[in-house]
Coordinates of C-alpha atoms (C1' of nucleotides) in Angstrom, one line a residue:
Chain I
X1 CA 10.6 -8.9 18.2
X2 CA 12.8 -9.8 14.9
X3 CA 11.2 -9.8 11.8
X4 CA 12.5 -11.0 8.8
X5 CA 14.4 -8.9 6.3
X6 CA 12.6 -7.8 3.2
X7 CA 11.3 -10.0 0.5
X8 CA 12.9 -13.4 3.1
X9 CA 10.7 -15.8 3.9
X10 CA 10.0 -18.6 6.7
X11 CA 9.2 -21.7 5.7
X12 CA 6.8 -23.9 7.9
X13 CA 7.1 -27.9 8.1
X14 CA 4.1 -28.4 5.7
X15 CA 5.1 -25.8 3.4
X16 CA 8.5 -27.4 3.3
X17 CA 7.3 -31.0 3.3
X18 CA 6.0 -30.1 0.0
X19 CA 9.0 -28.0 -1.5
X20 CA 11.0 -30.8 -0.5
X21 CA 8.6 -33.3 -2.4
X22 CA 8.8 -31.4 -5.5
X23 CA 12.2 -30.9 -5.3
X24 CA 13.1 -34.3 -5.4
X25 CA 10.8 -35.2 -7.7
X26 CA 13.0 -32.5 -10.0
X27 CA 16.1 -34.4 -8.9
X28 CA 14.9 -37.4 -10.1
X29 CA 14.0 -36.5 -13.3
X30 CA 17.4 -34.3 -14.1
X31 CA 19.1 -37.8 -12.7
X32 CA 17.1 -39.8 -15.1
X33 CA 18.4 -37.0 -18.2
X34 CA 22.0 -38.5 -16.8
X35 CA 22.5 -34.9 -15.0
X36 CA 24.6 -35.0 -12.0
X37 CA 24.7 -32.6 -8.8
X38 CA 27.0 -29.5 -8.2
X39 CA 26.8 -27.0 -5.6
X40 CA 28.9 -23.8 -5.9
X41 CA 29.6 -21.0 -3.1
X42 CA 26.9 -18.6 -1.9
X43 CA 29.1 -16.1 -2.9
X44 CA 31.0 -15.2 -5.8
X45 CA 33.8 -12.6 -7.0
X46 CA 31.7 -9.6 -8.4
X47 CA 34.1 -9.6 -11.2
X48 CA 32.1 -13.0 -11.9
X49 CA 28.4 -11.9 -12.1
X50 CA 30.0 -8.4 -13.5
X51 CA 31.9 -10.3 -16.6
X52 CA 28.4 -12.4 -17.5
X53 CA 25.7 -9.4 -16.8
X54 CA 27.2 -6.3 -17.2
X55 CA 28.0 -3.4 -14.6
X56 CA 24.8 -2.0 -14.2
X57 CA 23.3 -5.1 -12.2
X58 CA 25.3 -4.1 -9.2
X59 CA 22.1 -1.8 -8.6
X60 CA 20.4 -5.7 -7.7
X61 CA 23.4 -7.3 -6.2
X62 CA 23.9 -8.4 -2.8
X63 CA 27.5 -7.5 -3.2
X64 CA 29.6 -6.8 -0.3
X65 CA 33.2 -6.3 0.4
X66 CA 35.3 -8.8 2.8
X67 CA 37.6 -7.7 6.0
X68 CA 40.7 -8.3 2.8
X69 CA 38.9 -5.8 0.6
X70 CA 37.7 -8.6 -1.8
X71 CA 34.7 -7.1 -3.9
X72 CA 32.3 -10.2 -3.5
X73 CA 28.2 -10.8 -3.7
X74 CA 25.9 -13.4 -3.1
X75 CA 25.5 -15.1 -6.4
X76 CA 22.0 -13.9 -8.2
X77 CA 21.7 -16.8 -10.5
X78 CA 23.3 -20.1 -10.4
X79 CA 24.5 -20.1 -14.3
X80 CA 27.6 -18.4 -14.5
X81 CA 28.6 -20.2 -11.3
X82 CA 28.2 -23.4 -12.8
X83 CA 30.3 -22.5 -15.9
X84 CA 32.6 -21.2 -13.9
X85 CA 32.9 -24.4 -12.5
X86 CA 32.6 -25.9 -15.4
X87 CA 35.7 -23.7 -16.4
X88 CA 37.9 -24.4 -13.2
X89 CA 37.4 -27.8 -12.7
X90 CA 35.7 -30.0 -15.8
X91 CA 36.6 -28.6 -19.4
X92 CA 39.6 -31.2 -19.9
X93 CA 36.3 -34.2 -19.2
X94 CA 34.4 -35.6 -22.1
X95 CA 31.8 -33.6 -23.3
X96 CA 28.9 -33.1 -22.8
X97 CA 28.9 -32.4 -19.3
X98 CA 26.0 -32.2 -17.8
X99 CA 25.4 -30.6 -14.7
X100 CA 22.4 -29.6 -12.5
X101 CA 22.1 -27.6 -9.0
X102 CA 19.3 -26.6 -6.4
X103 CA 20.3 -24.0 -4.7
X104 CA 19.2 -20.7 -2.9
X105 CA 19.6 -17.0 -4.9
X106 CA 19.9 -13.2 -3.9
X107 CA 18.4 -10.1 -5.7
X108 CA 18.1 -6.8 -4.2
X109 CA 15.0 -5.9 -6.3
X110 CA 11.6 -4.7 -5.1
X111 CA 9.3 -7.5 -4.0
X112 CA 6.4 -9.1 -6.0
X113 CA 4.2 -11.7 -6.4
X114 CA 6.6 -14.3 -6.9
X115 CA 10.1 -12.5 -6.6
X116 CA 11.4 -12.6 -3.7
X117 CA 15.0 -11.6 -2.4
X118 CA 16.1 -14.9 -1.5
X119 CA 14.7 -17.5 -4.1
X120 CA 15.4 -21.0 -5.3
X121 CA 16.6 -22.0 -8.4
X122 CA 16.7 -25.4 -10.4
X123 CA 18.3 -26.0 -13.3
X124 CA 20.5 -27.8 -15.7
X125 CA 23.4 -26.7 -18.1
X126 CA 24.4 -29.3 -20.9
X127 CA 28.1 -28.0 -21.7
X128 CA 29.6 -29.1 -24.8
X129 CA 26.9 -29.0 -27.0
X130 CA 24.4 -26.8 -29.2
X131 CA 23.5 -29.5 -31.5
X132 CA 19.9 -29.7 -32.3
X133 CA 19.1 -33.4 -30.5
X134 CA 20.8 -31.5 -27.6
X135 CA 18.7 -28.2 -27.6
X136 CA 15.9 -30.9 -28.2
X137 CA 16.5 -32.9 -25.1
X138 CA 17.4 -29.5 -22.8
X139 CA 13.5 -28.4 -23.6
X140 CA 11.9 -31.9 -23.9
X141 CA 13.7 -32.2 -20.3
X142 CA 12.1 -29.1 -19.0
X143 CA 8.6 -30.6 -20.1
X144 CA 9.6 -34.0 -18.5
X145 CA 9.9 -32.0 -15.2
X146 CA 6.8 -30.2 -15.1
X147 CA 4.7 -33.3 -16.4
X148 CA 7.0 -35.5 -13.6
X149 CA 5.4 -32.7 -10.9
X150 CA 1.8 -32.6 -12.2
X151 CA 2.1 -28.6 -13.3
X152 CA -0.9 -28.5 -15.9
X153 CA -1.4 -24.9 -17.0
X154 CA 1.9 -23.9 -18.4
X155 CA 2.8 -22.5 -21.9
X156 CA 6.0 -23.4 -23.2
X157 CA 7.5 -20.8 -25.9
X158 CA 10.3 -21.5 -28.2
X159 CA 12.3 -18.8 -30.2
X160 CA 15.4 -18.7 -31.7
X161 CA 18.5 -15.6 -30.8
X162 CA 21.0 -17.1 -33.6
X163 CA 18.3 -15.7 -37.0
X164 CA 18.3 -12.2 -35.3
X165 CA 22.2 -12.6 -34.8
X166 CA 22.5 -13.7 -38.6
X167 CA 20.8 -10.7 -39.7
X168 CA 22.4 -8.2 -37.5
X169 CA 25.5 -9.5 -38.4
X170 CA 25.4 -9.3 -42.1
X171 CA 24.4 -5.8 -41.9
X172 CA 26.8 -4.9 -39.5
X173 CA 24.4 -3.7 -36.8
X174 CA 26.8 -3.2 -33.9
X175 CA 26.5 -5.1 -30.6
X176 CA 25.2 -2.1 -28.6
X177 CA 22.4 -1.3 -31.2
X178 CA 21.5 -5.4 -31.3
X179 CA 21.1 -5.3 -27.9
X180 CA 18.9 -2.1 -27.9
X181 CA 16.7 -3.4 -30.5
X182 CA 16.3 -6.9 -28.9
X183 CA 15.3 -5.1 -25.4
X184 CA 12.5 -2.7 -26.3
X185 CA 11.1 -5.7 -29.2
X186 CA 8.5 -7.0 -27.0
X187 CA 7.7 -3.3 -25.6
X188 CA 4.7 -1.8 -26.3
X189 CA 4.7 1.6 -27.8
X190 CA 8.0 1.8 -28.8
X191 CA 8.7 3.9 -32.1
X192 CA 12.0 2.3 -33.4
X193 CA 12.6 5.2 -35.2
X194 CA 12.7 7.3 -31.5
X195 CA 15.5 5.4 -30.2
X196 CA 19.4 6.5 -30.1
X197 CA 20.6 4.2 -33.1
X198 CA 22.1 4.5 -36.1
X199 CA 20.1 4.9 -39.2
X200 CA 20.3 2.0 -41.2
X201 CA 19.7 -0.1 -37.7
X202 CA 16.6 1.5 -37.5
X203 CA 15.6 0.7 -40.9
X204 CA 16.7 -3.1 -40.4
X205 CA 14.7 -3.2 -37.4
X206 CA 11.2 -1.9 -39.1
X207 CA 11.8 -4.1 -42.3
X208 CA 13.4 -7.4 -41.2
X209 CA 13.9 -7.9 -37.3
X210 CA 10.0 -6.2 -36.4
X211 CA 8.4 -8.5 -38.6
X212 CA 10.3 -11.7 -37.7
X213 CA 9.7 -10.8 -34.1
X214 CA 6.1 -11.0 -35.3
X215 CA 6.2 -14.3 -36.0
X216 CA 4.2 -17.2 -34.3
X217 CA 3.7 -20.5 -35.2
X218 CA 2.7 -23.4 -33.1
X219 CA 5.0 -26.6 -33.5
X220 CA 2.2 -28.5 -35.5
X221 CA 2.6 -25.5 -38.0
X222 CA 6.4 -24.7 -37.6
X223 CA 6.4 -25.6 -41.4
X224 CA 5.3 -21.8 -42.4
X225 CA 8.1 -20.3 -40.5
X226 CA 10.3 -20.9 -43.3
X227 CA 7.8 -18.9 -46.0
X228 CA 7.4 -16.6 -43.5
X229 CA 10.6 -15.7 -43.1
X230 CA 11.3 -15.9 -46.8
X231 CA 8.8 -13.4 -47.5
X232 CA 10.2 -11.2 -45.0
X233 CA 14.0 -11.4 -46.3
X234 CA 13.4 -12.1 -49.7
X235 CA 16.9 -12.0 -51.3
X236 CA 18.5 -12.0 -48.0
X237 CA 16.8 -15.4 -47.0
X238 CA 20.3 -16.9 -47.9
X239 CA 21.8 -15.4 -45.2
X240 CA 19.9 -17.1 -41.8
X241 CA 19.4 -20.5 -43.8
X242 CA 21.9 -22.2 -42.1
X243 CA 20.7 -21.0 -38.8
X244 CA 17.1 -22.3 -39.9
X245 CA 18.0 -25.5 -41.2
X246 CA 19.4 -26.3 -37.5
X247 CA 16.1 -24.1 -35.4
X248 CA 13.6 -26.8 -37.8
X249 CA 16.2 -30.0 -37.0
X250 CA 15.6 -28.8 -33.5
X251 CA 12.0 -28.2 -33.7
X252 CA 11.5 -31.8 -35.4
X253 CA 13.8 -33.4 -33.1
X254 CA 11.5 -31.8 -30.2
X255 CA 8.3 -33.4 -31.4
X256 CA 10.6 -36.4 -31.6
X257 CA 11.0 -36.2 -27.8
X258 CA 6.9 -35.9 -27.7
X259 CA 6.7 -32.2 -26.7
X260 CA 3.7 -31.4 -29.0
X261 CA 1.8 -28.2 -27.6
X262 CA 4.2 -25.4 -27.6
X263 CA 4.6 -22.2 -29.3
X264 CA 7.1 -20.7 -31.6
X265 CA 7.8 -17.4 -31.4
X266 CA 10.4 -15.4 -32.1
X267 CA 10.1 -12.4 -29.9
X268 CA 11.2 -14.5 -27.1
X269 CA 15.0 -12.6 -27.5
X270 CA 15.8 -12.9 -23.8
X271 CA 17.8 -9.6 -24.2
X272 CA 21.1 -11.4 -22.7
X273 CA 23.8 -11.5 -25.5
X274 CA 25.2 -14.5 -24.6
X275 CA 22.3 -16.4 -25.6
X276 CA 23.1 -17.7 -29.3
X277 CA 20.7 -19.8 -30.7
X278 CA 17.7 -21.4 -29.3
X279 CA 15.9 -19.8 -26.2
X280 CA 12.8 -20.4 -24.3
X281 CA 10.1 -20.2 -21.8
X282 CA 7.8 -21.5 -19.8
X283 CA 5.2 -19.3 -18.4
X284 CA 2.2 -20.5 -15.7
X285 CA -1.3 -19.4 -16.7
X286 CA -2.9 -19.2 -13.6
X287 CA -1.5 -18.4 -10.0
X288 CA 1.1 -16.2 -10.8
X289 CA 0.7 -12.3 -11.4
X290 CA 3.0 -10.2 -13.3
X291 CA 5.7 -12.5 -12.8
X292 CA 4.5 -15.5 -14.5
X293 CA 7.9 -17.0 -16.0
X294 CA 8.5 -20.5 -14.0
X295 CA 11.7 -21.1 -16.5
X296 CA 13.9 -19.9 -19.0
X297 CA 16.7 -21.3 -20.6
X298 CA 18.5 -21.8 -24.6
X299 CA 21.8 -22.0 -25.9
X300 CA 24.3 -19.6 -24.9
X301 CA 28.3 -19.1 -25.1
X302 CA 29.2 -18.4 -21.6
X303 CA 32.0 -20.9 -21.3
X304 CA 34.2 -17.8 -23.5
X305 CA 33.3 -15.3 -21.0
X306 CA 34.2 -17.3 -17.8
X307 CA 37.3 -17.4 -20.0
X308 CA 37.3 -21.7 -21.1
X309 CA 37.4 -21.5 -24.6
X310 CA 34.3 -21.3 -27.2
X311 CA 32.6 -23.8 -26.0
X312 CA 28.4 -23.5 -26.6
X313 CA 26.3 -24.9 -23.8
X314 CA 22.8 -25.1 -23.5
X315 CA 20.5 -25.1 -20.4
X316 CA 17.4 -23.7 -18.3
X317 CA 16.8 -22.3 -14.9
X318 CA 13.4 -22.6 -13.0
X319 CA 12.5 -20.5 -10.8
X320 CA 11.3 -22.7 -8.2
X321 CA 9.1 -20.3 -6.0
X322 CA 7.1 -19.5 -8.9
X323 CA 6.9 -23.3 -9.7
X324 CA 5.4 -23.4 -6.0
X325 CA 3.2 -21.0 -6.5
X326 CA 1.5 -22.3 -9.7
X327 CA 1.1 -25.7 -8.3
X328 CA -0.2 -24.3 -5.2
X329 CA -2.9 -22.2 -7.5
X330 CA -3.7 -25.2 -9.4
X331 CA -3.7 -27.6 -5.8
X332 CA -1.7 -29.7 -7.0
X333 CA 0.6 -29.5 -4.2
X334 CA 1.8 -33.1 -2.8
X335 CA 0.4 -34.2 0.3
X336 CA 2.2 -33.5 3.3
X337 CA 3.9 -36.9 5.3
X338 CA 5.5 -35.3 7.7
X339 CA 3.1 -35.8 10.9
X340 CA 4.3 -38.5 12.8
X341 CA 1.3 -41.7 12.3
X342 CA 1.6 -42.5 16.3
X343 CA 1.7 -40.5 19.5
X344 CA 2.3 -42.4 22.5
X345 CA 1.0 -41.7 25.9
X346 CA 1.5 -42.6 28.9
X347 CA -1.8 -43.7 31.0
X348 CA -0.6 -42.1 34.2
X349 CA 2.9 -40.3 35.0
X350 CA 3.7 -43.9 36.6
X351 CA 3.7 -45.1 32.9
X352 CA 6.1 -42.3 31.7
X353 CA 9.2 -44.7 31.4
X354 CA 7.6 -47.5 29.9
X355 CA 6.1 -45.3 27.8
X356 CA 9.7 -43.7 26.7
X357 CA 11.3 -47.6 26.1
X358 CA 7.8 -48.0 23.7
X359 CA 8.5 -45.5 22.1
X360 CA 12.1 -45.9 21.6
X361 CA 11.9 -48.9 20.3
X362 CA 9.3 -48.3 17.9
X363 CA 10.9 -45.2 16.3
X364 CA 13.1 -47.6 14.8
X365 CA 10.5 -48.8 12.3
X366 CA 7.8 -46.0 12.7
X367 CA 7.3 -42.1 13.2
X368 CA 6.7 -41.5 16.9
X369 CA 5.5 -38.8 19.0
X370 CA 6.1 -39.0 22.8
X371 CA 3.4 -36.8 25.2
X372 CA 5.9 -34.6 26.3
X373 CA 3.2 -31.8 28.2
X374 CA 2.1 -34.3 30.7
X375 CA -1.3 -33.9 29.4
X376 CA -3.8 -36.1 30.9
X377 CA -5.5 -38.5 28.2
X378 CA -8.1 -36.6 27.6
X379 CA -5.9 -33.9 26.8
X380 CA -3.7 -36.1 24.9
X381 CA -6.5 -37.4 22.6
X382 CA -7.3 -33.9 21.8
X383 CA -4.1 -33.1 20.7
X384 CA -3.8 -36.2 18.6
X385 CA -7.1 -35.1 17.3
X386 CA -6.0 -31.5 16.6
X387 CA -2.8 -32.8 15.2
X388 CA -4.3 -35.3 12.8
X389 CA -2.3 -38.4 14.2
X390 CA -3.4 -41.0 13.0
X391 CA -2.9 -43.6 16.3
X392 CA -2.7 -43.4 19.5
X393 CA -0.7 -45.7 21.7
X394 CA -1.7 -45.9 25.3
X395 CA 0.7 -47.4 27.8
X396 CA -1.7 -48.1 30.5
X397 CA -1.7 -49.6 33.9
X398 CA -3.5 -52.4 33.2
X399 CA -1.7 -53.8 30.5
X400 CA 0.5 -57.2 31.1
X401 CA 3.9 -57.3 29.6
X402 CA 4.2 -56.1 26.4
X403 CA 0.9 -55.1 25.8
X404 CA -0.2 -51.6 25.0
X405 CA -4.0 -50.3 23.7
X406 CA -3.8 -48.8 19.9
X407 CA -6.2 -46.3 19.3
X408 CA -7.5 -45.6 15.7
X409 CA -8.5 -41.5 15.9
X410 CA -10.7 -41.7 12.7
X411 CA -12.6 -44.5 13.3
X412 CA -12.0 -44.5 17.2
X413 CA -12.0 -48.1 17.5
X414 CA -9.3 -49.5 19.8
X415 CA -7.9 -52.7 20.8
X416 CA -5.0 -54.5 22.6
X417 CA -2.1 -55.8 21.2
X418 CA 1.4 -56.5 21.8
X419 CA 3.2 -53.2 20.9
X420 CA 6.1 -55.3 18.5
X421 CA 2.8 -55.3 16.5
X422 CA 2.3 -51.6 16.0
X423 CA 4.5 -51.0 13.0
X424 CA 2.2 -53.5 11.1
X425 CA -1.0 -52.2 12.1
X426 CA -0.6 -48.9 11.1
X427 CA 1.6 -49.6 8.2
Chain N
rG1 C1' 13.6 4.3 -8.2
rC2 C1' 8.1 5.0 -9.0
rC3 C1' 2.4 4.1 -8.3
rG4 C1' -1.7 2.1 -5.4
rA5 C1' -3.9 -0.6 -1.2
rG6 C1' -2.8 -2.0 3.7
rG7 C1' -0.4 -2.9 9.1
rU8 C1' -5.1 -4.2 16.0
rA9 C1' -3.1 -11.1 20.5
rG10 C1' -0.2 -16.9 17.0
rU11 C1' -4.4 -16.6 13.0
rG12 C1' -8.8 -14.0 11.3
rU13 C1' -11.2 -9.7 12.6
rA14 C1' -14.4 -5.3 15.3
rG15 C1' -13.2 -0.5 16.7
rC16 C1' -10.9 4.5 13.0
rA17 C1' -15.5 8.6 9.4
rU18 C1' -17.2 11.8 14.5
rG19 C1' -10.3 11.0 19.5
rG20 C1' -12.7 9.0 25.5
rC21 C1' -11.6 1.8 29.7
rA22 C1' -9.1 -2.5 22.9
rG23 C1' -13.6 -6.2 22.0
rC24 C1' -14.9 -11.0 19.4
rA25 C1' -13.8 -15.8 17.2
rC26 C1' -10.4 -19.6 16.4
rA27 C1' -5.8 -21.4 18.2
rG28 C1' -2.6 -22.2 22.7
rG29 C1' -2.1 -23.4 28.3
rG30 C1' -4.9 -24.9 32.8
rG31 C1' -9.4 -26.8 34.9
rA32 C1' -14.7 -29.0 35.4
rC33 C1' -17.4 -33.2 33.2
rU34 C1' -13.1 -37.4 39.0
rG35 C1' -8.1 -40.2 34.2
rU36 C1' -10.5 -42.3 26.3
rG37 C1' -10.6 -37.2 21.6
rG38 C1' -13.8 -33.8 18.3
rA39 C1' -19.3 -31.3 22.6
rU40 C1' -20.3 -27.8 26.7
rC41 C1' -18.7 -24.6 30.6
rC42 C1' -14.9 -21.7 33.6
rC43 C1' -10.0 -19.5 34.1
rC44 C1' -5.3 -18.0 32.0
rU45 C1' -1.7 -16.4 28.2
rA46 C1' -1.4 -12.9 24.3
rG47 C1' -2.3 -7.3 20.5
rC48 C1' -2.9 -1.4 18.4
rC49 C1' 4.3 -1.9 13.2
rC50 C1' 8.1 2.0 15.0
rG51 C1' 9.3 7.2 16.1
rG52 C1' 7.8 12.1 16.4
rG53 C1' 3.6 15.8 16.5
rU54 C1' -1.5 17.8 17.7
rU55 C1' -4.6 17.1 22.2
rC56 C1' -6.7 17.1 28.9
rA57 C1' -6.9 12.4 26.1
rA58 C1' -4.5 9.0 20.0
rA59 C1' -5.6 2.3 17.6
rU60 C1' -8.4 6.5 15.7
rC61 C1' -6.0 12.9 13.4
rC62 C1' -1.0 14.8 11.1
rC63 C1' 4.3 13.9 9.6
rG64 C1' 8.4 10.6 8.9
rG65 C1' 10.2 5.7 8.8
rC66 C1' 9.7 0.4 8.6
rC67 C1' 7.1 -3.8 7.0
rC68 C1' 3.5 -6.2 3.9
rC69 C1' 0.3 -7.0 -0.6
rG70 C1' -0.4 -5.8 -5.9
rG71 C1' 1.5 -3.2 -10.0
rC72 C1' 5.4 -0.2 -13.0
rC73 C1' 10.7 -0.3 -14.2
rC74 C1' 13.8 -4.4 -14.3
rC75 C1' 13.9 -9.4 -14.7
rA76 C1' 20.7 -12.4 -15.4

RNA sequence: GCCGAGGUAGUGUAGCAUGGCAGCACAGGGGACUGUGGAUCCCCUAGCCCGGGUUCAAAUCCCGGCCCCGGCCCCA
């Protein structure tokens, strides 16, 4: 016996009759945004991942190395693959691009409730454009989707990288310490004045980037951010007003696109430092353990690193599993159509080849199932019964011409009818 | 990398403490009820995660590994 590798999984008809359904219904609703389909390679130069997430996440990476000594991995995120093609193949196109994918991931990391080792991500990147009606339409599309699929208990959470990156950069807090600070703000326990930084950093991050991280708002109330952050920098306000004014266009524009329950909150830093302005989240309340996060996504300059030219994008990623798994908690998973509506069986073995020009002829308008076991009716019925068919078709002995006997299983009524009727009658 | 709980037919389980013929239910295949389902009855298929150790004897005790579930770290 073969099992699967670690954190792999099988997927079973039902299960992916209803991965399927929710997928298109993503599709759909990224097509209706004006986003169009790319698909990148599995695999990706390590240089690639390496350039967007730094060396260490070789210690998650499927990477391998090719029969010509290429350094290569299985790609653990779709986003720097679809700059990169962005990069290579779109950047002389009018802007914005916008580009989505559904496509299959790899992470050597220890399994979870919702993490896997092979998952599925969706997701969009808007290239071209950090504007505020963009960022606006990015998150009010990520909404779109989950209210398109019927997810209910979600939380969405707004905060904003570009203020911290104001701040930092006026007092000349250097990129490694930014990063430090941003990565142990939403840590419990942490004594800033503990870690390896310098000392001015660590007074920055007690007076001006704790408290702002403290901050949260809902939408409704977004208009307090603005004394809130005033109180915080006093004099300094100055310096992160521009970056404001554009985080409140944004946050008007949002409610403008009809998102109304969401939360703002600025500890939401999403460590990466190539996120620049806006980021967010969407989180599932109930169905989920620890890993709870069905999206994330913001503005970020990745086009630079995959070497095109400082061009801000914006986009999100869902982490469709997850998304599974919440709508499975909730059940609001779609109903499965995949069982065929009519199995067709013969009366007797003598009726096997009419039975197999029946059903030939029908599959051209309807889902057929031939008995294929040689069951004996009785058996057959049982199966259909077992199966949850819907109709039977009996090709029986007794018929004349055309005529076969179609069996209703739920209410077991039956009668006899030309079988060119079928399709109609169970339509 | 770390912590905890687990692993017995396809599925769900009993048995494990106190070692002694691996059982039950459902599912699956066949059959009876002489060719129309869900009922009943009979038969069959099918299992102790893997490898060592202890023992006359291991599903059971010990060690190691693998896998799985939850959590920590991490989370692009």
């Amino acid at each position: 016996m073969f099992k699967r590798p670690r954190g792999t999984r099988d997927l079973l008809p039902k299960e992916m009759a209803a991965r399927r359904a929710v997928e298109s219904v993503l599709r759909e609703t990224f097509e209706r945004y004006g986003y169009g389909e790319v698909q990148t390679p599995t695999f990706e130069h390590l240089e690639l991942i390496t350039a967007k997430s730094g060396d260490e996440i070789t210690d998650h990476l499927y990477d391998f190395v090719d029969k010509s000594n290429r350094k290569l991995t299985l790609r653990p995120e779709l986003s720097a693959p679809t700059i990169r093609l962005y990069v290579n193949e779109l950047r002389n196109r009018p802007k914005p691009r916008k580009l989505y994918y559904f496509e299959n991931c790899f992470r050597y990391e220890r399994t979870q409730k919702g993490r896997y080792r092979e998952f599925w991500q969706a997701g969009v990147e808007l290239v071209g454009s950090a504007r505020p009606e963009a960022e606006a339409e990015v998150v009010a599309l990520a909404a779109a989707c989950l209210e398109n699929i019927g997810l209910k208990n979600y939380g969405l959470t707004i905060g904003n990288r570009g203020i911290f990156r104001a701040v930092f950069n006026h007092y000349n807090i250097a990129e490694d310490a930014q990063n430090l600070i941003l990565s142990q703000l939403d840590k419990k326990d942490v004594q800033f004045a503990d870690l390896d930084m310098p000392k001015d950093a660590k007074n920055i991050t007690v007076s001006i980037i704790k408290p702002i991280a403290m901050i949260k708002e809902s939408l409704a109330n977004r208009k307090n951010i603005r004394s809130r952050l005033q109180t915080i920098l006093k004099d300094d306000f100055k310096i992160i007003e521009s970056e404001l004014r554009d985080f409140e266009e944004f946050l008007d524009l949002l409610e403008g696109f009809g998102a109304t329950d969401c939360e703002i909150d600025f500890l939401i830093a999403r460590g990466l430092d190539y996120y620049t302005g806006m980021v967010f989240e969407i989180f599932a309340k109930e169905g989920l353990g620890a890993q709870n996060q069905i999206l994330g996504g913001g503005t970020f300059s990745l086009v630079k690193l995959m070497g095109g030219g400082d061009v801000p994008s914006c986009g999100f990623g869902f982490g469709f599993d997850r998304l599974m798994l919440a709508l499975e908690s909730q059940g609001a998973l779609p109903a499965s159509a995949a069982a065929p509506r009519v199995f067709v069986v013969p009366e007797t073995r003598k009726m096997l080849n009419r039975a197999i020009e029946i059903v030939s002829d029908l599959r051209k308008e309807v889902s057929c199932e031939l008995e294929l076991m040689g069951r004996k009716l009785g058996k057959a019925l049982s199966y259909a019964n077992t199966e949850e068919i819907a109709y039977v078709l009996i090709v029986s002995e007794d018929s004349e011409g055309d005529e076969v006997i179609l069996k209703d299983m739920r209410s077991g009524a039956q009668k006899t009818i030309d079988y060119r009727e079928v399709p109609d009658e169970v339509g």
